CSV table of C-alpha atoms and ligand atoms in Angstrom, one decimal:
chain,number,residue,atom,x,y,z
A,1194,MET,CA,-6.1,4.2,19.5
A,1195,THR,CA,-6.6,7.6,17.8
A,1196,PRO,CA,-8.6,7.6,14.5
A,1197,SER,CA,-6.8,8.2,11.3
A,1198,LYS,CA,-7.0,12.0,10.4
A,1199,VAL,CA,-6.6,10.9,6.7
A,1200,GLU,CA,-9.5,8.6,5.5
A,1201,THR,CA,-8.0,7.4,2.2
A,1202,LEU,CA,-11.1,5.2,1.6
A,1203,ARG,CA,-14.9,5.7,2.9
A,1204,TRP,CA,-17.9,3.8,2.7
A,1205,ARG,CA,-21.2,6.1,1.8
A,1206,ASP,CA,-24.5,4.4,2.0
A,1207,ASP,CA,-24.5,2.8,-1.3
A,1208,HIS,CA,-20.9,3.7,-3.1
A,1209,LEU,CA,-17.3,3.9,-2.2
A,1210,GLU,CA,-15.3,7.1,-2.2
A,1211,MET,CA,-11.6,7.4,-2.4
A,1212,ILE,CA,-9.2,10.6,-1.8
A,1213,ASP,CA,-7.6,11.1,-5.7
A,1214,GLN,CA,-4.1,10.5,-4.6
A,1215,ARG,CA,-2.9,11.7,-8.3
A,1216,VAL,CA,-3.9,15.4,-7.7
A,1217,LEU,CA,-2.6,16.1,-3.9
A,1218,PRO,CA,-1.5,18.3,-2.6
A,1219,ALA,CA,-2.9,20.7,-4.9
A,1220,ARG,CA,-6.5,19.6,-4.4
A,1221,PHE,CA,-8.1,17.2,-1.7
A,1222,GLU,CA,-10.9,15.5,-3.1
A,1223,TYR,CA,-12.7,12.3,-3.1
A,1224,LEU,CA,-14.0,10.5,-6.6
A,1225,ARG,CA,-17.0,7.8,-6.4
A,1226,PHE,CA,-17.0,4.7,-7.3
A,1227,ASP,CA,-19.8,2.4,-8.2
A,1228,SER,CA,-18.5,-0.8,-9.8
A,1229,ALA,CA,-15.4,-3.4,-9.6
A,1230,ALA,CA,-14.4,-1.9,-13.2
A,1231,ASP,CA,-14.3,1.5,-11.6
A,1232,VAL,CA,-12.2,0.4,-8.6
A,1233,ALA,CA,-9.9,-1.3,-10.9
A,1234,LEU,CA,-9.7,1.7,-13.0
A,1235,GLY,CA,-8.9,3.7,-9.9
A,1236,ILE,CA,-6.2,1.4,-8.8
A,1237,ARG,CA,-4.7,0.9,-12.1
A,1238,ASP,CA,-4.6,5.1,-12.7
A,1239,MET,CA,-3.2,5.3,-8.9
A,1240,VAL,CA,-6.4,7.3,-7.8
A,1241,VAL,CA,-5.6,4.8,-4.7
A,1242,ARG,CA,-1.9,3.3,-4.7
A,1243,GLY,CA,-0.1,1.4,-1.7
A,1244,ALA,CA,-0.2,-2.1,-1.4
A,1245,PRO,CA,-2.7,-2.1,1.9
A,1246,ALA,CA,-4.9,0.8,0.4
A,1247,ILE,CA,-5.0,-1.1,-3.0
A,1248,GLY,CA,-6.3,-4.5,-1.2
A,1249,CYS,CA,-8.9,-2.4,0.8
A,1250,ALA,CA,-9.9,-1.1,-2.5
A,1251,ALA,CA,-10.4,-4.5,-4.4
A,1252,ALA,CA,-12.3,-5.7,-1.4
A,1253,TYR,CA,-14.7,-2.8,-1.8
A,1254,GLY,CA,-14.9,-3.4,-5.5
A,1255,ILE,CA,-16.1,-6.9,-4.7
A,1256,ALA,CA,-18.6,-5.5,-2.2
A,1257,LEU,CA,-19.5,-2.9,-4.9
A,1258,GLU,CA,-19.7,-5.3,-7.7
A,1259,ALA,CA,-22.1,-8.0,-5.5
A,1260,ARG,CA,-24.0,-5.1,-4.5
A,1261,ARG,CA,-24.7,-3.8,-8.2
A,1262,LEU,CA,-25.4,-7.4,-9.3
A,1263,ARG,CA,-27.7,-8.5,-6.6
A,1264,HIS,CA,-31.1,-8.4,-8.2
A,1265,HIS,CA,-29.8,-10.1,-11.4
A,1266,PRO,CA,-30.5,-13.9,-11.9
A,1267,PRO,CA,-28.2,-16.1,-9.9
A,1268,THR,CA,-26.4,-17.4,-12.8
A,1269,GLU,CA,-25.4,-14.0,-14.1
A,1270,PHE,CA,-24.6,-12.9,-10.6
A,1271,ILE,CA,-22.1,-15.6,-10.5
A,1272,SER,CA,-20.5,-14.9,-13.6
A,1273,GLU,CA,-20.4,-11.0,-13.5
A,1274,LEU,CA,-18.8,-11.3,-10.2
A,1275,ASN,CA,-16.5,-13.5,-11.1
A,1276,LYS,CA,-15.4,-11.2,-14.0
A,1277,GLY,CA,-15.3,-8.7,-11.2
A,1278,PHE,CA,-12.6,-10.7,-9.4
A,1279,ASP,CA,-10.7,-11.0,-12.7
A,1280,CYS,CA,-10.6,-7.4,-13.7
A,1281,LEU,CA,-9.3,-6.3,-10.3
A,1282,LEU,CA,-6.8,-9.0,-9.8
A,1283,GLN,CA,-5.4,-7.8,-13.2
A,1284,SER,CA,-5.4,-3.8,-12.1
A,1285,ARG,CA,-1.5,-3.9,-10.6
A,1286,PRO,CA,0.8,-6.7,-10.5
A,1287,THR,CA,3.2,-6.3,-7.6
A,1288,ALA,CA,1.1,-5.5,-4.4
A,1289,VAL,CA,0.2,-9.0,-3.2
A,1290,ASN,CA,-2.4,-7.3,-0.8
A,1291,LEU,CA,-4.6,-7.2,-3.9
A,1292,GLY,CA,-4.7,-11.1,-4.4
A,1293,TRP,CA,-4.8,-11.6,-0.5
A,1294,ALA,CA,-7.8,-9.1,-0.4
A,1295,LEU,CA,-9.7,-11.0,-3.6
A,1296,ASP,CA,-8.8,-14.4,-1.6
A,1297,ARG,CA,-10.6,-13.1,1.2
A,1298,MET,CA,-13.6,-12.1,-0.2
A,1299,ARG,CA,-13.8,-15.2,-2.4
A,1300,ARG,CA,-13.6,-17.4,0.8
A,1301,ILE,CA,-16.3,-15.5,1.9
A,1302,TRP,CA,-18.4,-15.8,-1.1
A,1303,ASN,CA,-17.8,-19.6,-1.2
A,1304,ALA,CA,-18.8,-19.9,2.7
A,1305,CYS,CA,-22.2,-18.6,1.0
A,1306,ARG,CA,-22.7,-20.9,-1.6
A,1307,SER,CA,-21.3,-24.0,0.1
A,1308,THR,CA,-24.3,-24.5,2.9
A,1309,ASP,CA,-27.2,-26.7,1.7
A,1310,LYS,CA,-29.5,-23.4,1.3
A,1311,ALA,CA,-27.1,-21.2,-0.5
A,1312,ALA,CA,-27.3,-17.4,0.2
A,1313,PRO,CA,-29.4,-15.2,-1.7
A,1314,PRO,CA,-27.5,-12.6,-3.9
A,1315,HIS,CA,-28.6,-9.8,-1.7
A,1316,GLU,CA,-27.5,-11.3,1.4
A,1317,ILE,CA,-24.0,-12.3,-0.4
A,1318,ALA,CA,-23.9,-8.8,-1.1
A,1319,GLU,CA,-24.2,-7.9,2.7
A,1320,ARG,CA,-21.6,-10.1,3.7
A,1321,LEU,CA,-19.1,-8.9,1.1
A,1322,LEU,CA,-19.4,-5.5,2.2
A,1323,SER,CA,-19.3,-6.7,5.8
A,1324,GLU,CA,-15.7,-8.4,4.9
A,1325,ALA,CA,-14.5,-5.1,3.0
A,1326,HIS,CA,-15.4,-3.1,6.2
A,1327,ALA,CA,-13.4,-5.7,8.5
A,1328,ILE,CA,-10.2,-5.7,6.0
A,1329,LYS,CA,-10.2,-2.0,6.4
A,1330,SER,CA,-10.7,-1.7,10.1
A,1331,GLU,CA,-8.3,-4.5,10.8
A,1332,ASP,CA,-5.8,-2.5,8.7
A,1333,ILE,CA,-5.7,0.4,10.6
A,1334,ALA,CA,-5.2,-1.7,14.0
A,1335,ILE,CA,-2.7,-3.5,12.4
A,1336,ASN,CA,-0.8,-0.3,11.6
A,1337,HIS,CA,-1.1,0.9,15.3
A,1338,ALA,CA,0.4,-2.4,16.1
A,1339,ILE,CA,3.1,-1.9,13.8
A,1340,GLY,CA,3.7,1.4,14.8
A,1341,ALA,CA,4.4,0.6,18.4
A,1342,HIS,CA,6.9,-2.2,17.3
A,1343,GLY,CA,8.8,0.0,14.9
A,1344,ALA,CA,8.8,3.0,17.4
A,1345,ALA,CA,10.9,1.2,19.9
A,1346,LEU,CA,13.7,1.3,17.0
A,1347,ILE,CA,14.0,4.8,16.9
A,1348,ALA,CA,16.1,7.1,19.3
A,1349,ASP,CA,15.0,10.3,20.2
A,1350,ARG,CA,16.1,13.4,17.9
A,1351,ALA,CA,16.6,10.4,15.1
A,1352,ARG,CA,16.3,11.6,11.5
A,1353,VAL,CA,14.5,9.3,9.3
A,1354,LEU,CA,14.6,8.6,5.5
A,1355,THR,CA,11.6,7.2,4.1
A,1356,HIS,CA,10.9,6.4,0.2
A,1357,CYS,CA,7.8,6.6,-1.9
A,1358,ASN,CA,4.6,6.9,0.7
A,1359,ALA,CA,3.8,4.3,3.1
A,1360,GLY,CA,1.6,6.6,5.0
A,1361,ALA,CA,-2.1,6.7,6.0
A,1362,LEU,CA,-2.7,7.3,2.3
A,1363,ALA,CA,-1.3,4.0,1.4
A,1364,THR,CA,-3.1,1.9,3.8
A,1365,ALA,CA,-6.8,2.3,5.5
A,1366,GLY,CA,-5.3,4.9,7.7
A,1367,HIS,CA,-1.8,5.6,10.1
A,1368,GLY,CA,0.5,3.9,7.6
A,1369,THR,CA,3.1,1.4,7.9
A,1370,ALA,CA,6.6,3.4,7.6
A,1371,LEU,CA,5.0,6.5,8.3
A,1372,GLY,CA,3.1,4.7,11.2
A,1373,VAL,CA,6.1,3.8,12.8
A,1374,ILE,CA,7.3,7.6,12.7
A,1375,ARG,CA,3.9,8.8,13.5
A,1376,THR,CA,3.9,6.7,16.7
A,1377,ALA,CA,7.4,7.6,17.7
A,1378,PHE,CA,6.5,11.2,17.3
A,1379,ALA,CA,3.2,10.9,19.2
A,1380,SER,CA,5.3,9.2,22.3
A,1381,GLY,CA,7.3,12.2,22.7
A,1382,LYS,CA,10.4,11.5,20.5
A,1383,ARG,CA,11.7,14.5,18.8
A,1384,ILE,CA,12.4,12.5,15.2
A,1385,SER,CA,12.4,14.4,11.9
A,1386,VAL,CA,11.4,12.8,8.6
A,1387,ILE,CA,13.7,13.0,5.4
A,1388,ALA,CA,11.3,12.5,2.5
A,1389,ASP,CA,12.9,11.8,-1.1
A,1390,GLU,CA,10.8,12.8,-4.1
A,1391,THR,CA,10.4,9.2,-5.5
A,1392,ARG,CA,10.2,9.8,-9.1
A,1393,PRO,CA,8.7,9.7,-11.1
A,1394,PHE,CA,5.1,10.1,-9.5
A,1395,LEU,CA,6.3,12.1,-6.5
A,1396,GLN,CA,4.7,10.4,-4.0
A,1397,GLY,CA,7.5,11.4,-1.6
A,1398,ALA,CA,7.3,15.3,-2.5
A,1399,ARG,CA,3.4,14.9,-3.0
A,1400,LEU,CA,1.8,12.8,-0.2
A,1401,THR,CA,4.7,11.8,2.2
A,1402,ALA,CA,5.8,15.5,3.0
A,1403,TRP,CA,1.9,16.5,3.1
A,1404,GLU,CA,1.0,13.9,5.5
A,1405,MET,CA,3.9,15.2,7.8
A,1406,VAL,CA,3.0,18.5,7.4
A,1407,GLN,CA,-0.8,18.1,8.3
A,1408,GLU,CA,0.6,16.9,11.4
A,1409,ASN,CA,3.4,19.1,12.0
A,1410,ILE,CA,5.9,16.0,12.0
A,1411,PRO,CA,9.5,18.1,11.1
A,1412,VAL,CA,9.9,16.8,7.2
A,1413,MET,CA,12.7,17.5,4.7
A,1414,LEU,CA,12.2,17.0,1.0
A,1415,ILE,CA,15.2,16.1,-0.8
A,1416,THR,CA,15.9,14.8,-4.4
A,1417,ASP,CA,16.2,11.1,-4.9
A,1418,SER,CA,19.8,11.5,-5.9
A,1419,SER,CA,20.6,13.3,-2.5
A,1420,ALA,CA,20.4,10.5,-0.1
A,1421,GLY,CA,23.8,9.1,-0.7
A,1422,HIS,CA,25.3,12.5,-0.3
A,1423,MET,CA,23.5,13.1,3.1
A,1424,MET,CA,24.0,9.6,4.5
A,1425,SER,CA,27.9,10.3,3.5
A,1426,ARG,CA,27.9,13.4,5.8
A,1427,GLY,CA,26.1,11.6,8.7
A,1428,GLU,CA,22.7,13.2,8.2
A,1429,VAL,CA,20.6,10.2,8.2
A,1430,ASP,CA,20.1,7.9,11.2
A,1431,LEU,CA,18.2,5.1,10.0
A,1432,VAL,CA,15.9,4.3,7.0
A,1433,ILE,CA,12.4,2.7,7.2
A,1434,VAL,CA,10.0,1.9,3.8
A,1435,GLY,CA,7.2,0.1,3.2
A,1436,ALA,CA,6.9,-3.2,0.9
A,1437,ASP,CA,4.6,-4.1,-1.9
A,1438,ARG,CA,5.5,-8.0,-1.5
A,1439,VAL,CA,7.9,-9.7,0.7
A,1440,ALA,CA,9.1,-12.9,-1.0
A,1441,ALA,CA,9.4,-16.0,1.4
A,1442,ASN,CA,13.1,-15.7,1.9
A,1443,GLY,CA,12.8,-11.9,3.0
A,1444,ASP,CA,13.3,-10.2,-0.4
A,1445,VAL,CA,11.5,-7.3,-0.4
A,1446,ALA,CA,9.6,-5.4,-3.8
A,1447,ASN,CA,8.8,-1.8,-3.0
A,1448,LYS,CA,8.9,1.4,-5.0
A,1449,ILE,CA,11.9,1.9,-7.5
A,1450,GLY,CA,14.9,3.2,-5.9
A,1451,THR,CA,14.5,1.4,-2.7
A,1452,TYR,CA,17.4,-0.9,-3.4
A,1453,THR,CA,19.3,1.8,-4.2
A,1454,LEU,CA,18.5,3.1,-0.6
A,1455,ALA,CA,19.5,-0.3,0.6
A,1456,VAL,CA,22.8,-0.4,-1.0
A,1457,LEU,CA,23.9,3.0,0.2
A,1458,ALA,CA,22.5,2.4,3.7
A,1459,ALA,CA,24.5,-0.8,4.0
A,1460,ARG,CA,27.8,1.4,2.6
A,1461,HIS,CA,27.2,3.8,5.6
A,1462,ALA,CA,26.2,1.3,8.5
A,1463,ILE,CA,22.9,3.0,8.5
A,1464,PRO,CA,20.1,0.4,10.1
A,1465,PHE,CA,17.4,-0.3,7.0
A,1466,TYR,CA,14.3,-1.5,8.0
A,1467,VAL,CA,11.0,-2.5,6.0
A,1468,ALA,CA,7.5,-1.9,7.8
A,1469,CYS,CA,4.9,-4.1,6.8
A,1470,PRO,CA,1.9,-5.9,7.5
A,1471,LEU,CA,2.1,-10.1,7.5
A,1472,SER,CA,-0.5,-9.7,4.3
A,1473,THR,CA,2.6,-8.3,2.3
A,1474,ILE,CA,4.3,-11.4,2.8
A,1475,ASP,CA,4.0,-13.8,0.0
A,1476,LEU,CA,5.1,-17.3,1.2
A,1477,ALA,CA,4.2,-18.8,-1.9
A,1478,THR,CA,6.9,-16.6,-3.9
A,1479,ALA,CA,10.5,-17.9,-3.0
A,1480,SER,CA,12.7,-15.1,-3.7
A,1481,GLY,CA,12.5,-11.8,-5.1
A,1482,ALA,CA,13.4,-12.8,-8.5
A,1483,GLN,CA,10.2,-14.4,-8.8
A,1484,ILE,CA,8.2,-11.2,-7.8
A,1485,PRO,CA,6.2,-9.5,-10.9
A,1486,ILE,CA,7.7,-6.3,-11.2
A,1487,GLU,CA,5.2,-3.4,-12.9
A,1488,GLU,CA,6.2,-1.5,-15.6
A,1489,ARG,CA,4.3,1.6,-16.1
A,1490,ALA,CA,3.6,3.7,-19.2
A,1491,PRO,CA,7.0,5.8,-20.3
A,1492,ASP,CA,4.8,8.8,-20.3
A,1493,GLU,CA,5.2,8.9,-16.5
A,1494,ILE,CA,9.1,9.7,-16.9
A,1495,ALA,CA,8.7,11.8,-19.8
A,1496,GLY,CA,7.1,14.8,-17.8
A,1497,PHE,CA,4.0,15.3,-15.3
A,1498,GLY,CA,0.3,16.1,-15.8
A,1499,ASP,CA,0.4,18.0,-19.1
A,1500,LEU,CA,4.1,19.0,-18.9
A,1501,ARG,CA,6.4,17.2,-21.1
A,1502,TRP,CA,10.3,17.8,-20.6
A,1503,ALA,CA,11.9,14.4,-21.9
A,1504,CYS,CA,13.6,14.5,-25.7
A,1505,GLU,CA,11.4,12.9,-28.1
A,1506,GLY,CA,12.9,10.1,-29.6
A,1507,ALA,CA,14.7,8.7,-26.5
A,1508,VAL,CA,13.9,4.9,-25.4
A,1509,MET,CA,12.2,5.1,-22.2
A,1510,ARG,CA,11.5,2.2,-19.3
A,1511,ASN,CA,9.7,2.7,-16.2
A,1512,PRO,CA,9.8,-0.2,-13.8
A,1513,ALA,CA,7.8,1.1,-10.9
A,1514,PHE,CA,9.3,-1.3,-8.2
A,1515,ASP,CA,12.5,-3.2,-7.3
A,1516,VAL,CA,13.7,-6.0,-5.2
A,1517,THR,CA,16.1,-5.3,-2.3
A,1518,PRO,CA,17.6,-8.7,-1.2
A,1519,ALA,CA,16.9,-9.8,2.5
A,1520,GLU,CA,20.7,-9.4,3.4
A,1521,LEU,CA,20.5,-5.7,3.1
A,1522,ILE,CA,17.5,-5.5,5.4
A,1523,GLY,CA,18.0,-5.1,9.2
A,1524,GLY,CA,14.3,-6.1,10.0
A,1525,LEU,CA,10.6,-6.2,9.1
A,1526,ILE,CA,8.5,-4.2,11.1
A,1527,THR,CA,5.2,-6.6,11.6
A,1528,GLU,CA,2.2,-6.4,13.7
A,1529,LYS,CA,3.6,-9.6,15.1
A,1530,GLY,CA,7.0,-7.8,16.1
A,1531,VAL,CA,10.1,-7.0,14.5
A,1532,VAL,CA,12.1,-10.0,12.6
A,1533,ARG,CA,15.6,-9.1,12.5
A,1534,ALA,CA,18.0,-10.2,9.6
A,1535,PRO,CA,14.8,-11.9,8.3
A,1536,ASP,CA,14.8,-15.0,6.5
A,1537,GLU,CA,12.8,-18.1,5.6
A,1538,ARG,CA,12.8,-20.0,8.6
A,1539,LYS,CA,12.1,-16.7,10.6
A,1540,ILE,CA,9.3,-15.5,8.3
A,1541,ARG,CA,7.6,-18.8,8.5
A,1542,ALA,CA,7.7,-18.8,12.3
A,1543,LEU,CA,5.6,-15.4,12.3
A,1544,PHE,CA,2.8,-17.2,10.4
A,1545,ASP,CA,3.1,-20.3,12.6
A,1546,GLN,CA,1.8,-18.0,15.6
A,1547,GLY,CA,-1.2,-17.8,13.8
A,1548,ALA,CA,-1.7,-15.9,10.6
A,1549,PRO,CA,-4.4,-12.8,10.7
B,597,MRU,O1,3.2,2.7,-7.2
B,597,MRU,P1,2.7,2.8,-5.6
B,597,MRU,O2,2.6,4.3,-5.1
B,597,MRU,O3,1.5,2.0,-5.3
B,597,MRU,O4,4.0,2.2,-4.6
B,597,MRU,C1,3.8,1.9,-3.0
B,597,MRU,C2,5.0,1.8,-2.5
B,597,MRU,O5,5.9,1.3,-3.0
B,597,MRU,C3,4.7,1.6,-1.2
B,597,MRU,O6,6.0,1.8,-0.3
B,597,MRU,C4,4.2,0.0,-0.8
B,597,MRU,O7,3.1,0.2,-1.3
B,597,MRU,C5,3.9,0.1,0.8
B,597,MRU,S1,2.5,1.2,1.2
B,597,MRU,C6,2.3,1.0,3.0
């Protein structure tokens, strides 16, 4: 397994650093994080984004908080660390990897407390940091497994349309949808990527195009509204996207505009795949209708950075995600293999093989 060229998050001695994804590709810089509140703000403001990367960041947020509190009296350590869990959990609502990673961290903390002789705070802090490191390295390995399963679905010379950024930047490394593309490209397939801009945060134009250019993977940038035209002209062979949350019945919440692409793909009989780790599947949510959809500040659609172009006075709405019904999804590409025409029975069977 080759190490990822893009290290979205990295631990440095006593603090966390994350690439500031708000300023890419104009600037490539890391920001420093020292507490759970810092990391929660970084997630909310989208310094770090993408479901698996958000989960990793939250895990490190807890490790940082435990470290920061390790010399406090035990009662204060407990109450402040609990607050850290709460503020991280509330940072973004749709990506289920956030709650999944925090649950893992809480299990470690509970295990430290459940023995006869409860571990002292400094030892708990060490154990939580080890768990955060494990979540990060497992994510990279899982993405390589997703890549290997998904690459088999891509023909030589395929033109692959992707939406948003489900790449190394959205994960601990390699990526999910872009992980499939990377693995297929590395195996010698002469594929090319069509990245749509992904308004309003422009993850496609800024992040996906940047990742592909770094590795000389051919990429063409289009506006979001060009996808239907290109499909109708036979210029798209398949669509692969990531996911923020997959409901038990196979409905998928992903970046706003994913549903539109799935409908268009069905209209043109183009295979539509979703690449995601099992940690993105939420068996506790029955269907897409129950997935919380984040509404972000209208400012994000009124302009970008300091530039504002929208007419003052118009009411604006900015839902950040939409739900694609399972019936439009050709397959879920997971680390355990491809679930074709996903439904509840097939999805539950994935976990019966032993969840990660
Ligand atoms: O708002 P974002 O940038 O966090 O949205 C990200 C996406 O929608 C990704 O497609 C998803 O998280 C999968 S990342 C592997």
